[in-house]
PDB file of C-alpha atoms in Angstrom:
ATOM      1  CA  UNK A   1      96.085  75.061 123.918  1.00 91.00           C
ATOM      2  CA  UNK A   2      97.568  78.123 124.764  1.00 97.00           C
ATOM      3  CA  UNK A   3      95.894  82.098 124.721  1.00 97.00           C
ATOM      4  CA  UNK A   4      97.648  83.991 121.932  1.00 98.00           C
ATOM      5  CA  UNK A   5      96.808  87.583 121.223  1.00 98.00           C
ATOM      6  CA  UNK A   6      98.639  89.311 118.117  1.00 98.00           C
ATOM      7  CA  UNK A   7      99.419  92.428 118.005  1.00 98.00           C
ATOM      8  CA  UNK A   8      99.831  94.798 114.414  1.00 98.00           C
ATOM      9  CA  UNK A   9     102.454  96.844 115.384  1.00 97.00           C
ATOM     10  CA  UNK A  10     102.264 100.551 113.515  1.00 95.00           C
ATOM     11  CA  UNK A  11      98.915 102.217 113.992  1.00 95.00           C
ATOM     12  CA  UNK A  12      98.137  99.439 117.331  1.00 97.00           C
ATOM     13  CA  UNK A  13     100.830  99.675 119.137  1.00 98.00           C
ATOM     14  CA  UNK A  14     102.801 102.682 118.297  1.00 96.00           C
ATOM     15  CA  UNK A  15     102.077 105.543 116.722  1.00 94.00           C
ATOM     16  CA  UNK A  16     104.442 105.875 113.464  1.00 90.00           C
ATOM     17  CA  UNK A  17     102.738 108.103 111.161  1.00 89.00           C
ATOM     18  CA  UNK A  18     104.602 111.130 111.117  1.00 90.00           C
ATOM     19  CA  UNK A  19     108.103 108.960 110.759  1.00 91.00           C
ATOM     20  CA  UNK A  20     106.187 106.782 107.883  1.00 93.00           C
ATOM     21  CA  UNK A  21     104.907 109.704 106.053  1.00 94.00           C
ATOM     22  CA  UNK A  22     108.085 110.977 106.040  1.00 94.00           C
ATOM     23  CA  UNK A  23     109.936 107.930 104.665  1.00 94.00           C
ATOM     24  CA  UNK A  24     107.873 107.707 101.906  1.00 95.00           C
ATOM     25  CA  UNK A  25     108.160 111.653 100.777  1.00 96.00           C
ATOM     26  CA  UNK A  26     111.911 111.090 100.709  1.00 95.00           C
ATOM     27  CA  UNK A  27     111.492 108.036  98.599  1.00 95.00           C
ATOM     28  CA  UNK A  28     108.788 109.687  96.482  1.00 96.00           C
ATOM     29  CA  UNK A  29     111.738 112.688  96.242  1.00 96.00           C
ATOM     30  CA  UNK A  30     114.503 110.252  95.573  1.00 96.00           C
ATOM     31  CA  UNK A  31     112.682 108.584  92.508  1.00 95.00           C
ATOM     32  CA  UNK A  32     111.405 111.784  90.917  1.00 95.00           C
ATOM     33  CA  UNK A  33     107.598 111.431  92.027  1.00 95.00           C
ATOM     34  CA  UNK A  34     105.353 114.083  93.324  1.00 95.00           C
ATOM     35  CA  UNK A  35     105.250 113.358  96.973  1.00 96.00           C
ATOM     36  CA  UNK A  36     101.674 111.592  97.513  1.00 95.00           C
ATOM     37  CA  UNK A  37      99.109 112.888 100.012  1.00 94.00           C
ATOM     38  CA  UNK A  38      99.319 111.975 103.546  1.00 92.00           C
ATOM     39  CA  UNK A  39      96.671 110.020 103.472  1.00 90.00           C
ATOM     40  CA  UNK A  40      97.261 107.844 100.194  1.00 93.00           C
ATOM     41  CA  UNK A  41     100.702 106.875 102.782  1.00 94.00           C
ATOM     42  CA  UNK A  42      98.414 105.703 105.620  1.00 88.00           C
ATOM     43  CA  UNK A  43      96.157 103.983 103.580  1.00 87.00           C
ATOM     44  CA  UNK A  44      99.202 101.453 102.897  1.00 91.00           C
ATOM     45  CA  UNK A  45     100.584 100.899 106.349  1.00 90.00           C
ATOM     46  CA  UNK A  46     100.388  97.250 106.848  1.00 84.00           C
ATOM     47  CA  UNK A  47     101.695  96.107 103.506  1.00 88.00           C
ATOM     48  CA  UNK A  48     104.568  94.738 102.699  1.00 88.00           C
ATOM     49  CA  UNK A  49     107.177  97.674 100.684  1.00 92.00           C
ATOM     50  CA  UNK A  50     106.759  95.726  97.639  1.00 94.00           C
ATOM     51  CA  UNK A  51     102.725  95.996  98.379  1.00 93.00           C
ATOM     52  CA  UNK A  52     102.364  99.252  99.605  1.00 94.00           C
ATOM     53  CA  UNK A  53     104.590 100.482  96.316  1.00 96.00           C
ATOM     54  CA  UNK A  54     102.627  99.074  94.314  1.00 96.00           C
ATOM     55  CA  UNK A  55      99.717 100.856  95.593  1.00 95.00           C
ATOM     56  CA  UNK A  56     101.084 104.167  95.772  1.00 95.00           C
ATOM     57  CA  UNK A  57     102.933 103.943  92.265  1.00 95.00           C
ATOM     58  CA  UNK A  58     100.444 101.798  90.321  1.00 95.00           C
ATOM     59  CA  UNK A  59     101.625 102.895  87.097  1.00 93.00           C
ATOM     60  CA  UNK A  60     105.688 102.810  87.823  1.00 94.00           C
ATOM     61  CA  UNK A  61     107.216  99.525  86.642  1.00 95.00           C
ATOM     62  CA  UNK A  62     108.115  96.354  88.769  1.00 95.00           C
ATOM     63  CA  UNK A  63     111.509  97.291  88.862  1.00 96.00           C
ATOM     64  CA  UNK A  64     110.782 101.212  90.135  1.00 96.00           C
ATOM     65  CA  UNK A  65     108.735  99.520  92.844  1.00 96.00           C
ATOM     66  CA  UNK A  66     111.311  97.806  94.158  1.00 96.00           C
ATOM     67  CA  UNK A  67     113.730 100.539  94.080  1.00 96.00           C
ATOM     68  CA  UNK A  68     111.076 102.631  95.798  1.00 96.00           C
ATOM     69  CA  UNK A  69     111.087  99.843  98.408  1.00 95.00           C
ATOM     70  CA  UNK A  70     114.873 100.225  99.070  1.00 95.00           C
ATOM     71  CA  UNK A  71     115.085 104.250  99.231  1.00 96.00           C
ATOM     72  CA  UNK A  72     111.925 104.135 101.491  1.00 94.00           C
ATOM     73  CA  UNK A  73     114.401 101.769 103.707  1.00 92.00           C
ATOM     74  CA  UNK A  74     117.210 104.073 103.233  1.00 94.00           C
ATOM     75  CA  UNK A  75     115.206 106.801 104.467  1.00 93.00           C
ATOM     76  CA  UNK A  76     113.517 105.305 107.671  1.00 89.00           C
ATOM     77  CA  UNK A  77     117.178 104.194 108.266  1.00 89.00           C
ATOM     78  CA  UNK A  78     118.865 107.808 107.872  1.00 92.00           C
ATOM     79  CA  UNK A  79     116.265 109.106 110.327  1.00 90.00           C
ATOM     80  CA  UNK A  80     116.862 106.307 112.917  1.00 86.00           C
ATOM     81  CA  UNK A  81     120.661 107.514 112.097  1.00 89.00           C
ATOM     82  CA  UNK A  82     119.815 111.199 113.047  1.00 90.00           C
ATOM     83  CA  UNK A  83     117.407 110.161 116.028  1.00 86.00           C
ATOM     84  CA  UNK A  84     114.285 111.634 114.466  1.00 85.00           C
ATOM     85  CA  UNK A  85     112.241 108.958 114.066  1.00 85.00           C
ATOM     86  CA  UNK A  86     109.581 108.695 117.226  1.00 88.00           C
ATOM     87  CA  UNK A  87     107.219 105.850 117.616  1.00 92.00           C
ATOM     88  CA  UNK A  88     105.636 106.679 121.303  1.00 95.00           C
ATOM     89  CA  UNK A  89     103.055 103.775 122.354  1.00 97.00           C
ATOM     90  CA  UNK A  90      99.448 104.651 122.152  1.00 97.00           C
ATOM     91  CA  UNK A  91      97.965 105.550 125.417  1.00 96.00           C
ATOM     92  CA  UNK A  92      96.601 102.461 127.243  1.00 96.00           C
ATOM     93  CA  UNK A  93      98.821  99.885 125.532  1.00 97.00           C
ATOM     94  CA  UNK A  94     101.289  99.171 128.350  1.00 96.00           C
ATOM     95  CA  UNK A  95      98.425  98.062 130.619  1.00 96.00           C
ATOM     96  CA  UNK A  96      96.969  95.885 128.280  1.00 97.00           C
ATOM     97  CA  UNK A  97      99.914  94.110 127.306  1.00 97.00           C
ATOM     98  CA  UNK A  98     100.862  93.763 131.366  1.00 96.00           C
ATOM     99  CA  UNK A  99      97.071  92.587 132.123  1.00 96.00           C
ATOM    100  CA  UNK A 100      96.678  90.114 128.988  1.00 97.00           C
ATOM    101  CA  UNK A 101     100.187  88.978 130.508  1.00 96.00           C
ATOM    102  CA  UNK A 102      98.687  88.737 133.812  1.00 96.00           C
ATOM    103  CA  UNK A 103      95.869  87.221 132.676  1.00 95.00           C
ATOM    104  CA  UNK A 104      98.041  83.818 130.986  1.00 96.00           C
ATOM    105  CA  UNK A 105      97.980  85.273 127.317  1.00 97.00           C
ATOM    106  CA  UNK A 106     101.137  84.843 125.854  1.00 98.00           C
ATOM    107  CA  UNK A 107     101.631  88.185 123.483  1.00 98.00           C
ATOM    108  CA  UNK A 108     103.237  88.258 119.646  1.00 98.00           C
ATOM    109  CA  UNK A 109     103.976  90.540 117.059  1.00 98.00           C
ATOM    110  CA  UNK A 110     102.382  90.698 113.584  1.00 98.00           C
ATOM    111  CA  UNK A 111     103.369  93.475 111.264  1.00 96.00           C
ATOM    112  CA  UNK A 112     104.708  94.671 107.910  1.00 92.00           C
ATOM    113  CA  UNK A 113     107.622  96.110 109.545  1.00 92.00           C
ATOM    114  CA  UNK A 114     110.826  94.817 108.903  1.00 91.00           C
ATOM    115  CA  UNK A 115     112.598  92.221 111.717  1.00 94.00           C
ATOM    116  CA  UNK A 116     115.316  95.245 112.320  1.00 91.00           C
ATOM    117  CA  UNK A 117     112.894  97.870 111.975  1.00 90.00           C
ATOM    118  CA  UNK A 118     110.376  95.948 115.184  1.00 95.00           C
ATOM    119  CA  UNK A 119     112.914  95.250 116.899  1.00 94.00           C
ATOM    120  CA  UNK A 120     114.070  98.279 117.416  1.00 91.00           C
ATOM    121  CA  UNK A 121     110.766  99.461 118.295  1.00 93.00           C
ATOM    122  CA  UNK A 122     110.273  97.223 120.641  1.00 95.00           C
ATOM    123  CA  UNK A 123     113.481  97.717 122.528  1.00 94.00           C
ATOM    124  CA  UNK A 124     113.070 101.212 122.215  1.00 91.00           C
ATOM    125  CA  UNK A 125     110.037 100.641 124.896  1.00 95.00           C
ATOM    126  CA  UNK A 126     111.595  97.392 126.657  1.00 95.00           C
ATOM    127  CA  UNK A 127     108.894  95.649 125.381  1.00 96.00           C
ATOM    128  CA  UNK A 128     110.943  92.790 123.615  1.00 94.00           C
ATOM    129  CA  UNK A 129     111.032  90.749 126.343  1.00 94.00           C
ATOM    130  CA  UNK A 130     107.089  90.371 126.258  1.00 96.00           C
ATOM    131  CA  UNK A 131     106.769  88.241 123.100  1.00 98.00           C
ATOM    132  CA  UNK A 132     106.585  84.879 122.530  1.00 98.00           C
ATOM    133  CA  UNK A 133     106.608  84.837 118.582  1.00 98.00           C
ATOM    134  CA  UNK A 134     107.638  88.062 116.190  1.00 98.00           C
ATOM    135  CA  UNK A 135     106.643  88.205 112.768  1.00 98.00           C
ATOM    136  CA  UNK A 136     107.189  90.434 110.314  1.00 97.00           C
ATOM    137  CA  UNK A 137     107.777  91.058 106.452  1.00 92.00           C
ATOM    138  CA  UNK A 138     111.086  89.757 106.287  1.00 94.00           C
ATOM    139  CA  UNK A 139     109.815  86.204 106.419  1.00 93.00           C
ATOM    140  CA  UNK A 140     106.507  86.594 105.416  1.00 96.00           C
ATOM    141  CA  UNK A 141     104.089  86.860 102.020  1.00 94.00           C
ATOM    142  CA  UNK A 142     102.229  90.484 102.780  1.00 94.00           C
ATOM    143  CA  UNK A 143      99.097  90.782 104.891  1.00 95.00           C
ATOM    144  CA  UNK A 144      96.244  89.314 104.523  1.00 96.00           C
ATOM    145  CA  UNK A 145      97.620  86.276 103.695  1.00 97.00           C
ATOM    146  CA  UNK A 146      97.960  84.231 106.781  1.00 98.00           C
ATOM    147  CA  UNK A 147     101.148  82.962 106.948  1.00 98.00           C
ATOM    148  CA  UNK A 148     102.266  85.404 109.882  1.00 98.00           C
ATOM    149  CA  UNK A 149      99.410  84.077 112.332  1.00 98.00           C
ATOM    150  CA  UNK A 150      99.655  80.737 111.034  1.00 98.00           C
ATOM    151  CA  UNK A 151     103.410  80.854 112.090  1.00 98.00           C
ATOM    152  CA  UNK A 152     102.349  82.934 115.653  1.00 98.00           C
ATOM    153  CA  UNK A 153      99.768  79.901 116.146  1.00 98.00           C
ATOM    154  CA  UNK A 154     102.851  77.598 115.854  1.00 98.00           C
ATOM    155  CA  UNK A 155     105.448  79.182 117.815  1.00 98.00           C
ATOM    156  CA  UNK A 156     103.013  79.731 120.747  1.00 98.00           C
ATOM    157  CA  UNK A 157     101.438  76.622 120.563  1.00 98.00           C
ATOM    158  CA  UNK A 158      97.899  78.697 120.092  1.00 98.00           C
ATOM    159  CA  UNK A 159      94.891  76.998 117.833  1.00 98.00           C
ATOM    160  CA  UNK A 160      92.684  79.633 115.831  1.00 98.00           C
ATOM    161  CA  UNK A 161      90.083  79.398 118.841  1.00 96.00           C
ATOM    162  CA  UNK A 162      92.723  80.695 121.310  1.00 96.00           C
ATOM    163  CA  UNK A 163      94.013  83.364 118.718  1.00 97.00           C
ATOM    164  CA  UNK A 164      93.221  86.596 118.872  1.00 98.00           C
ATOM    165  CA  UNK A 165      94.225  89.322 116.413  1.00 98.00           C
ATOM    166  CA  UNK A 166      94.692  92.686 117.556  1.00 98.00           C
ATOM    167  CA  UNK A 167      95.342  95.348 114.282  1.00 98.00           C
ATOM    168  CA  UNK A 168      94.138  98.956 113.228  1.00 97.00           C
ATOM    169  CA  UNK A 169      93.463  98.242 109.130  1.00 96.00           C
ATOM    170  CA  UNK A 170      91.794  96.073 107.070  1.00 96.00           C
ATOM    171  CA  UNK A 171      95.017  93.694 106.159  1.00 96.00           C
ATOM    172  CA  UNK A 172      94.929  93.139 109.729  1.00 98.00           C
ATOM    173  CA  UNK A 173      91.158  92.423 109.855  1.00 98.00           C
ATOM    174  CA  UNK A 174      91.714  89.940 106.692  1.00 98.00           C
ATOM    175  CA  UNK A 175      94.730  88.571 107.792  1.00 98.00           C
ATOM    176  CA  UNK A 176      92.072  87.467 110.877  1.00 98.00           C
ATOM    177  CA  UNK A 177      89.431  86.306 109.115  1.00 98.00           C
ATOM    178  CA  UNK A 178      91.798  84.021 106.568  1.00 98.00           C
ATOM    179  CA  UNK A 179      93.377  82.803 109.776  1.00 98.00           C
ATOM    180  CA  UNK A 180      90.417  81.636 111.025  1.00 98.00           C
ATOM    181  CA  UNK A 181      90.929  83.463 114.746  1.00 98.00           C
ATOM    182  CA  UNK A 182      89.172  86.642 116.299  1.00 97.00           C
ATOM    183  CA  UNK A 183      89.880  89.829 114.565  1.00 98.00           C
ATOM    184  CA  UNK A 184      89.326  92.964 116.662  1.00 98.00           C
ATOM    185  CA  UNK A 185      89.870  96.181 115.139  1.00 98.00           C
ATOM    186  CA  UNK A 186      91.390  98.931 116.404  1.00 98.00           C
ATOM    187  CA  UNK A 187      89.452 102.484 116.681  1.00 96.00           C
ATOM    188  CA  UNK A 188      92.617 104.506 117.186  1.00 96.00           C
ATOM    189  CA  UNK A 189      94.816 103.521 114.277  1.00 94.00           C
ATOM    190  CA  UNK A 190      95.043 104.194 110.528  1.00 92.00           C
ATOM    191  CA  UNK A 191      91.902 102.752 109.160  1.00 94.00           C
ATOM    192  CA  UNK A 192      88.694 104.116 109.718  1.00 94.00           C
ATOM    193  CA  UNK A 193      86.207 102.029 112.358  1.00 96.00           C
ATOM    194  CA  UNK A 194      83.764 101.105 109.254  1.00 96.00           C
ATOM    195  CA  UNK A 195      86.955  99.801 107.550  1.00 95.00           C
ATOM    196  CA  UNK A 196      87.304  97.285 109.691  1.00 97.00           C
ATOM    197  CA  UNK A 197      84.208  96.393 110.657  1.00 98.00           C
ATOM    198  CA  UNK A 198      83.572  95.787 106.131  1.00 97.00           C
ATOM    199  CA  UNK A 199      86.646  93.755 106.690  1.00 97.00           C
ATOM    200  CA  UNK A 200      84.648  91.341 109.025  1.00 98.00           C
ATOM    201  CA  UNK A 201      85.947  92.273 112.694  1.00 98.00           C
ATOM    202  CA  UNK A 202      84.350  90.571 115.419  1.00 97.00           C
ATOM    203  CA  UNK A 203      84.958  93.815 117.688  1.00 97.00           C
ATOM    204  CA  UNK A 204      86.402  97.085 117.496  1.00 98.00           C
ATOM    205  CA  UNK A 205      87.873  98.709 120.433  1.00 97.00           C
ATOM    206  CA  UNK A 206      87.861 102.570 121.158  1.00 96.00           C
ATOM    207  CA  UNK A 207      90.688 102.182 123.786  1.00 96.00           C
ATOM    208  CA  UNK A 208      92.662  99.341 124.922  1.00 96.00           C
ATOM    209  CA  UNK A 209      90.908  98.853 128.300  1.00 93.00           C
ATOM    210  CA  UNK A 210      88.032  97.574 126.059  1.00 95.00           C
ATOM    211  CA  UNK A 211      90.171  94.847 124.803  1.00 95.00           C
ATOM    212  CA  UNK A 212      91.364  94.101 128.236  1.00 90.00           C
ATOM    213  CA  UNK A 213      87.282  93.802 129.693  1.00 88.00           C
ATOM    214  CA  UNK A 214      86.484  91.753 125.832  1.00 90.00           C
ATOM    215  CA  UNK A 215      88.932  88.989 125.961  1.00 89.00           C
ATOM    216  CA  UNK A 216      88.505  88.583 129.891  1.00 82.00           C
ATOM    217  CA  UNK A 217      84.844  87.533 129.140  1.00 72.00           C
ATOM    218  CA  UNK A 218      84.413  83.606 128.484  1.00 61.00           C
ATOM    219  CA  UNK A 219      84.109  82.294 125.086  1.00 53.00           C
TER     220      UNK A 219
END
């Protein structure tokens, strides 16, 4: 079977917290909500919209969450549109992804994003060409249900003992755990290191060169 590591993508890879903060103030301003505190919106990154709507609105009808959904996407889209958005990759993560490459892991993408909004990201940073499998929300139930790595496993020909999943919350953690691969957690993200750890990580890693030395040790 084949090595797969997974990557989240906001708050693992990149670091998209000032662009999704943003986003959701103008959709909080667009449906006639008080804009919610910074860190209600990073609390949700990893969800589906749907999901993470629900969440911050828990009160608002189904049919307000959905609109908040598409004005959240109209915003992210009108600050791609004026170049503002900025998603620079966290410090460390080009090694690792050359030396798990290096190493015969084949790489993928697990995240909440959208498929437009990743792969933008990705060739933003020429890092498209790295991936072996890509999923996101678009064709997905929201984390932690498993149906992204389940998917990854397929596409890369990976079994849950050659998975590895790489993320900075909890969904990512549980999306791990219900997968039945190795969930490492993610110190420098947008969950807190005890988060993940309750969530049932087998590691967390305070920089990425600790992920590189962890998975190059034998099972």
């Amino acid at each position: 079977m084949n090595r797969l590591a997974l990557f989240d993508c906001d708050g693992t890879l990149v670091d998209s917290q000032h662009n999704i903060c943003a986003a959701m103030d103008a959709c909080f301003d667009a449906v006639g909500l008080p804009r919610p505190p910074q860190e209600k919106t990073r609390r949700v990154v990893g969800l589906s919209l749907i999901e993470a709507m629900q969440v911050m609105a828990p009160d608002a009808a189904s049919a307000m969450h959905v609109e908040m959904a598409e004005e959240y996407k109209t915003a992210f889209q009108r600050m791609r549109l004026t170049g503002s958005v900025d998603e620079p990759l966290f410090d460390g993560v080009a090694e690792l992804l050359e030396a798990l490459e290096a190493d015969g892991f084949l790489l993928g993408v697990a995240t909440g994003k959208s498929d437009r909004g990743l792969n933008l990201c990705l060739d933003c940073h020429g890092l498209a060409h790295r991936f072996v499998t890509l999923q996101t929300a678009d064709r997905h139930p929201s984390k932690p249900h498993p149906s992204m790595i389940e998917q990854a496993m397929a596409d890369a020909g990976a079994a849950p003992e050659t998975t590895w999943m790489i993320g900075d919350t909890s969904y990512d953690i549980a999306m791990a755990r219900a997968a039945g691969v190795t969930a490492i957690g993610v110190a420098w993200g947008y969950h807190l290191e005890e988060e993940l750890w309750d969530a049932g990580a087998h590691h967390v890693a305070a920089h990425p060169r600790e992920i590189i030395e962890l998975m190059r040790k034998p099972a």
